[in-house]
PDB file of C-alpha atoms in Angstrom:
ATOM      1  CA  UNK A  22     -32.252  39.022  38.676  1.00 58.00           C
ATOM      2  CA  UNK A  23     -31.303  35.337  38.755  1.00 56.00           C
ATOM      3  CA  UNK A  24     -34.653  34.173  36.749  1.00 67.00           C
ATOM      4  CA  UNK A  25     -33.976  36.911  34.365  1.00 75.00           C
ATOM      5  CA  UNK A  26     -30.602  35.346  33.553  1.00 77.00           C
ATOM      6  CA  UNK A  27     -31.963  31.755  33.368  1.00 77.00           C
ATOM      7  CA  UNK A  28     -34.590  32.759  31.105  1.00 74.00           C
ATOM      8  CA  UNK A  29     -32.114  34.466  28.917  1.00 76.00           C
ATOM      9  CA  UNK A  30     -30.090  31.377  28.772  1.00 78.00           C
ATOM     10  CA  UNK A  31     -33.185  28.949  27.916  1.00 75.00           C
ATOM     11  CA  UNK A  32     -33.847  31.749  24.936  1.00 72.00           C
ATOM     12  CA  UNK A  33     -30.177  31.059  23.686  1.00 72.00           C
ATOM     13  CA  UNK A  34     -30.566  27.297  23.966  1.00 73.00           C
ATOM     14  CA  UNK A  35     -33.908  27.575  21.961  1.00 69.00           C
ATOM     15  CA  UNK A  36     -32.362  29.829  19.374  1.00 69.00           C
ATOM     16  CA  UNK A  37     -29.317  27.509  18.979  1.00 59.00           C
ATOM     17  CA  UNK A  38     -31.524  24.443  18.513  1.00 58.00           C
ATOM     18  CA  UNK A  39     -33.757  26.241  15.971  1.00 62.00           C
ATOM     19  CA  UNK A  40     -30.500  27.257  14.052  1.00 60.00           C
ATOM     20  CA  UNK A  41     -29.221  23.850  14.198  1.00 54.00           C
ATOM     21  CA  UNK A  42     -32.463  22.168  13.039  1.00 51.00           C
ATOM     22  CA  UNK A  43     -32.515  24.710  10.143  1.00 47.00           C
ATOM     23  CA  UNK A  44     -28.725  23.925   9.211  1.00 48.00           C
ATOM     24  CA  UNK A  45     -29.712  20.138   9.353  1.00 50.00           C
ATOM     25  CA  UNK A  46     -32.850  20.301   7.243  1.00 49.00           C
ATOM     26  CA  UNK A  47     -31.109  22.688   4.284  1.00 47.00           C
ATOM     27  CA  UNK A  48     -27.691  21.356   4.223  1.00 43.00           C
ATOM     28  CA  UNK A  49     -28.331  18.824   1.825  1.00 42.00           C
ATOM     29  CA  UNK A  50     -30.373  21.164  -0.526  1.00 39.00           C
ATOM     30  CA  UNK A  51     -27.629  22.385  -2.648  1.00 41.00           C
ATOM     31  CA  UNK A  52     -26.945  18.673  -3.676  1.00 40.00           C
ATOM     32  CA  UNK A  53     -29.974  17.277  -4.837  1.00 42.00           C
ATOM     33  CA  UNK A  54     -33.748  17.438  -5.234  1.00 64.00           C
ATOM     34  CA  UNK A  55     -35.751  14.605  -3.539  1.00 74.00           C
ATOM     35  CA  UNK A  56     -37.620  13.762  -6.676  1.00 83.00           C
ATOM     36  CA  UNK A  57     -34.212  12.403  -8.481  1.00 90.00           C
ATOM     37  CA  UNK A  58     -33.210  10.193  -5.390  1.00 91.00           C
ATOM     38  CA  UNK A  59     -33.322   6.481  -6.123  1.00 94.00           C
ATOM     39  CA  UNK A  60     -32.853   4.148  -9.174  1.00 95.00           C
ATOM     40  CA  UNK A  61     -33.874   5.029 -12.783  1.00 96.00           C
ATOM     41  CA  UNK A  62     -33.761   2.498 -15.621  1.00 94.00           C
ATOM     42  CA  UNK A  63     -32.114   3.776 -18.773  1.00 94.00           C
ATOM     43  CA  UNK A  64     -34.989   3.495 -21.833  1.00 94.00           C
ATOM     44  CA  UNK A  65     -33.508   5.474 -24.422  1.00 93.00           C
ATOM     45  CA  UNK A  66     -29.979   7.261 -24.833  1.00 93.00           C
ATOM     46  CA  UNK A  67     -28.126   9.613 -27.425  1.00 93.00           C
ATOM     47  CA  UNK A  68     -25.898   6.730 -29.136  1.00 90.00           C
ATOM     48  CA  UNK A  69     -22.347   7.875 -29.778  1.00 87.00           C
ATOM     49  CA  UNK A  70     -22.248   5.476 -32.944  1.00 84.00           C
ATOM     50  CA  UNK A  71     -25.278   7.333 -34.566  1.00 79.00           C
ATOM     51  CA  UNK A  72     -24.607   9.772 -37.180  1.00 73.00           C
ATOM     52  CA  UNK A  73     -28.103  11.141 -36.731  1.00 72.00           C
ATOM     53  CA  UNK A  74     -27.932  14.638 -34.781  1.00 68.00           C
ATOM     54  CA  UNK A  75     -31.425  13.758 -33.336  1.00 70.00           C
ATOM     55  CA  UNK A  76     -33.153  10.813 -32.175  1.00 80.00           C
ATOM     56  CA  UNK A  77     -32.494   8.297 -29.234  1.00 90.00           C
ATOM     57  CA  UNK A  78     -31.491   4.480 -29.348  1.00 89.00           C
ATOM     58  CA  UNK A  79     -33.731   2.038 -27.340  1.00 89.00           C
ATOM     59  CA  UNK A  80     -32.034   0.131 -24.502  1.00 87.00           C
ATOM     60  CA  UNK A  81     -33.292  -3.629 -25.226  1.00 80.00           C
ATOM     61  CA  UNK A  82     -35.465  -5.290 -22.745  1.00 67.00           C
ATOM     62  CA  UNK A  83     -32.887  -7.841 -21.557  1.00 65.00           C
ATOM     63  CA  UNK A  84     -30.173  -5.314 -20.586  1.00 69.00           C
ATOM     64  CA  UNK A  85     -30.261  -3.756 -17.256  1.00 81.00           C
ATOM     65  CA  UNK A  86     -28.713  -0.393 -17.421  1.00 91.00           C
ATOM     66  CA  UNK A  87     -29.696   2.215 -14.590  1.00 93.00           C
ATOM     67  CA  UNK A  88     -28.643   5.489 -12.774  1.00 95.00           C
ATOM     68  CA  UNK A  89     -29.010   5.816  -9.216  1.00 95.00           C
ATOM     69  CA  UNK A  90     -28.923   8.967  -7.295  1.00 95.00           C
ATOM     70  CA  UNK A  91     -28.234   9.339  -3.483  1.00 93.00           C
ATOM     71  CA  UNK A  92     -29.092  12.041  -1.317  1.00 90.00           C
ATOM     72  CA  UNK A  93     -25.300  13.051  -0.790  1.00 92.00           C
ATOM     73  CA  UNK A  94     -24.452  14.132  -4.498  1.00 93.00           C
ATOM     74  CA  UNK A  95     -23.176  10.512  -5.649  1.00 96.00           C
ATOM     75  CA  UNK A  96     -24.468   8.741  -8.919  1.00 96.00           C
ATOM     76  CA  UNK A  97     -23.881   5.283  -9.839  1.00 95.00           C
ATOM     77  CA  UNK A  98     -24.604   3.871 -13.091  1.00 94.00           C
ATOM     78  CA  UNK A  99     -25.016   0.018 -13.777  1.00 89.00           C
ATOM     79  CA  UNK A 100     -24.273  -1.061 -17.372  1.00 84.00           C
ATOM     80  CA  UNK A 101     -24.266  -4.801 -17.055  1.00 79.00           C
ATOM     81  CA  UNK A 102     -20.563  -4.739 -17.308  1.00 85.00           C
ATOM     82  CA  UNK A 103     -18.672  -1.871 -15.662  1.00 89.00           C
ATOM     83  CA  UNK A 104     -19.568   0.248 -12.827  1.00 91.00           C
ATOM     84  CA  UNK A 105     -19.735   4.053 -13.634  1.00 93.00           C
ATOM     85  CA  UNK A 106     -19.657   6.389 -10.639  1.00 95.00           C
ATOM     86  CA  UNK A 107     -19.536  10.153 -10.280  1.00 96.00           C
ATOM     87  CA  UNK A 108     -20.869  12.988  -8.500  1.00 96.00           C
ATOM     88  CA  UNK A 109     -23.924  15.467  -9.281  1.00 95.00           C
ATOM     89  CA  UNK A 110     -24.797  18.710  -8.264  1.00 94.00           C
ATOM     90  CA  UNK A 111     -28.526  20.334  -8.884  1.00 93.00           C
ATOM     91  CA  UNK A 112     -29.429  23.773  -9.009  1.00 92.00           C
ATOM     92  CA  UNK A 113     -33.202  24.156  -9.781  1.00 91.00           C
ATOM     93  CA  UNK A 114     -33.593  21.969 -12.941  1.00 93.00           C
ATOM     94  CA  UNK A 115     -29.793  22.292 -13.689  1.00 95.00           C
ATOM     95  CA  UNK A 116     -27.812  19.368 -13.249  1.00 96.00           C
ATOM     96  CA  UNK A 117     -24.212  18.597 -13.463  1.00 96.00           C
ATOM     97  CA  UNK A 118     -22.171  15.557 -13.468  1.00 96.00           C
ATOM     98  CA  UNK A 119     -18.392  15.675 -12.265  1.00 95.00           C
ATOM     99  CA  UNK A 120     -15.586  13.133 -11.406  1.00 94.00           C
ATOM    100  CA  UNK A 121     -17.115  10.188 -13.412  1.00 93.00           C
ATOM    101  CA  UNK A 122     -14.705   7.099 -13.304  1.00 93.00           C
ATOM    102  CA  UNK A 123     -15.371   3.585 -14.099  1.00 92.00           C
ATOM    103  CA  UNK A 124     -14.279  -0.029 -13.870  1.00 91.00           C
ATOM    104  CA  UNK A 125     -12.435  -1.282 -17.034  1.00 89.00           C
ATOM    105  CA  UNK A 126     -13.730  -4.654 -17.475  1.00 90.00           C
ATOM    106  CA  UNK A 127     -13.959  -5.757 -21.555  1.00 86.00           C
ATOM    107  CA  UNK A 128     -17.504  -6.926 -22.375  1.00 85.00           C
ATOM    108  CA  UNK A 129     -19.120  -7.640 -25.710  1.00 81.00           C
ATOM    109  CA  UNK A 130     -21.273  -4.892 -26.103  1.00 79.00           C
ATOM    110  CA  UNK A 131     -20.083  -1.651 -24.594  1.00 84.00           C
ATOM    111  CA  UNK A 132     -21.918   0.932 -26.596  1.00 86.00           C
ATOM    112  CA  UNK A 133     -24.430   1.838 -24.098  1.00 86.00           C
ATOM    113  CA  UNK A 134     -21.687   2.176 -21.569  1.00 88.00           C
ATOM    114  CA  UNK A 135     -19.747   4.368 -23.898  1.00 90.00           C
ATOM    115  CA  UNK A 136     -22.441   6.498 -24.637  1.00 92.00           C
ATOM    116  CA  UNK A 137     -23.223   7.005 -20.926  1.00 91.00           C
ATOM    117  CA  UNK A 138     -19.863   7.822 -20.326  1.00 91.00           C
ATOM    118  CA  UNK A 139     -20.127  10.678 -22.956  1.00 92.00           C
ATOM    119  CA  UNK A 140     -23.594  11.887 -22.129  1.00 95.00           C
ATOM    120  CA  UNK A 141     -23.232  12.539 -18.458  1.00 96.00           C
ATOM    121  CA  UNK A 142     -20.446  15.341 -18.737  1.00 95.00           C
ATOM    122  CA  UNK A 143     -22.774  16.947 -21.230  1.00 96.00           C
ATOM    123  CA  UNK A 144     -25.963  16.894 -19.165  1.00 97.00           C
ATOM    124  CA  UNK A 145     -27.130  20.575 -18.238  1.00 97.00           C
ATOM    125  CA  UNK A 146     -30.704  20.265 -17.251  1.00 97.00           C
ATOM    126  CA  UNK A 147     -33.157  17.581 -16.132  1.00 96.00           C
ATOM    127  CA  UNK A 148     -36.962  17.262 -16.245  1.00 95.00           C
ATOM    128  CA  UNK A 149     -39.297  14.806 -14.616  1.00 94.00           C
ATOM    129  CA  UNK A 150     -42.581  13.720 -15.957  1.00 93.00           C
ATOM    130  CA  UNK A 151     -45.462  12.281 -13.780  1.00 91.00           C
ATOM    131  CA  UNK A 152     -42.790  11.333 -11.089  1.00 88.00           C
ATOM    132  CA  UNK A 153     -41.871   8.374 -13.187  1.00 93.00           C
ATOM    133  CA  UNK A 154     -39.790   9.687 -16.352  1.00 96.00           C
ATOM    134  CA  UNK A 155     -36.659  11.409 -16.146  1.00 96.00           C
ATOM    135  CA  UNK A 156     -35.184  13.347 -19.228  1.00 97.00           C
ATOM    136  CA  UNK A 157     -31.369  14.394 -19.046  1.00 97.00           C
ATOM    137  CA  UNK A 158     -30.887  17.173 -21.554  1.00 97.00           C
ATOM    138  CA  UNK A 159     -27.979  19.365 -22.953  1.00 96.00           C
ATOM    139  CA  UNK A 160     -27.337  22.872 -23.237  1.00 96.00           C
ATOM    140  CA  UNK A 161     -29.585  23.193 -26.440  1.00 95.00           C
ATOM    141  CA  UNK A 162     -32.533  21.354 -24.550  1.00 95.00           C
ATOM    142  CA  UNK A 163     -31.845  18.057 -26.537  1.00 94.00           C
ATOM    143  CA  UNK A 164     -32.725  14.918 -24.651  1.00 96.00           C
ATOM    144  CA  UNK A 165     -29.637  12.790 -24.333  1.00 96.00           C
ATOM    145  CA  UNK A 166     -31.014  10.018 -22.058  1.00 96.00           C
ATOM    146  CA  UNK A 167     -34.712   9.097 -20.943  1.00 96.00           C
ATOM    147  CA  UNK A 168     -35.019   6.864 -17.873  1.00 96.00           C
ATOM    148  CA  UNK A 169     -37.977   5.500 -16.067  1.00 95.00           C
ATOM    149  CA  UNK A 170     -38.369   5.202 -12.119  1.00 94.00           C
ATOM    150  CA  UNK A 171     -37.666   1.830 -10.675  1.00 92.00           C
ATOM    151  CA  UNK A 172     -39.668   0.410  -7.962  1.00 78.00           C
ATOM    152  CA  UNK A 173     -36.805  -1.630  -6.174  1.00 65.00           C
TER     153      UNK A 173
END
């Protein structure tokens, strides 16, 4: 009788361990996809000053604009001037940004930064090609931003 109770207790402990492990493994899944983690350099973006309904503007090579995704649902955008931060949520290929705020420094060229602040709330989906190119798209599947994975 005694050994039977101990066996049941051991089984309970093993069950709890398995449940705990599953919860740990899958608790972050609702936030983000592993392929999105890390730093992405902005290559092209939908410019808010452009009257063209299609086409993207290139970021000049000497500018260092990037989006960085962590595994807790936070995003940081470096715009060479201000820091833009916010939250993101992923569900499959659907992507939503929220709580976007930024520092308020005045700089010479704020066009890319202004465009980024406009683009992020309008992103609906994302697509990653060759593990190195990220496309952020709106509800009409139009590309709003193209980014490339950075190595640092």
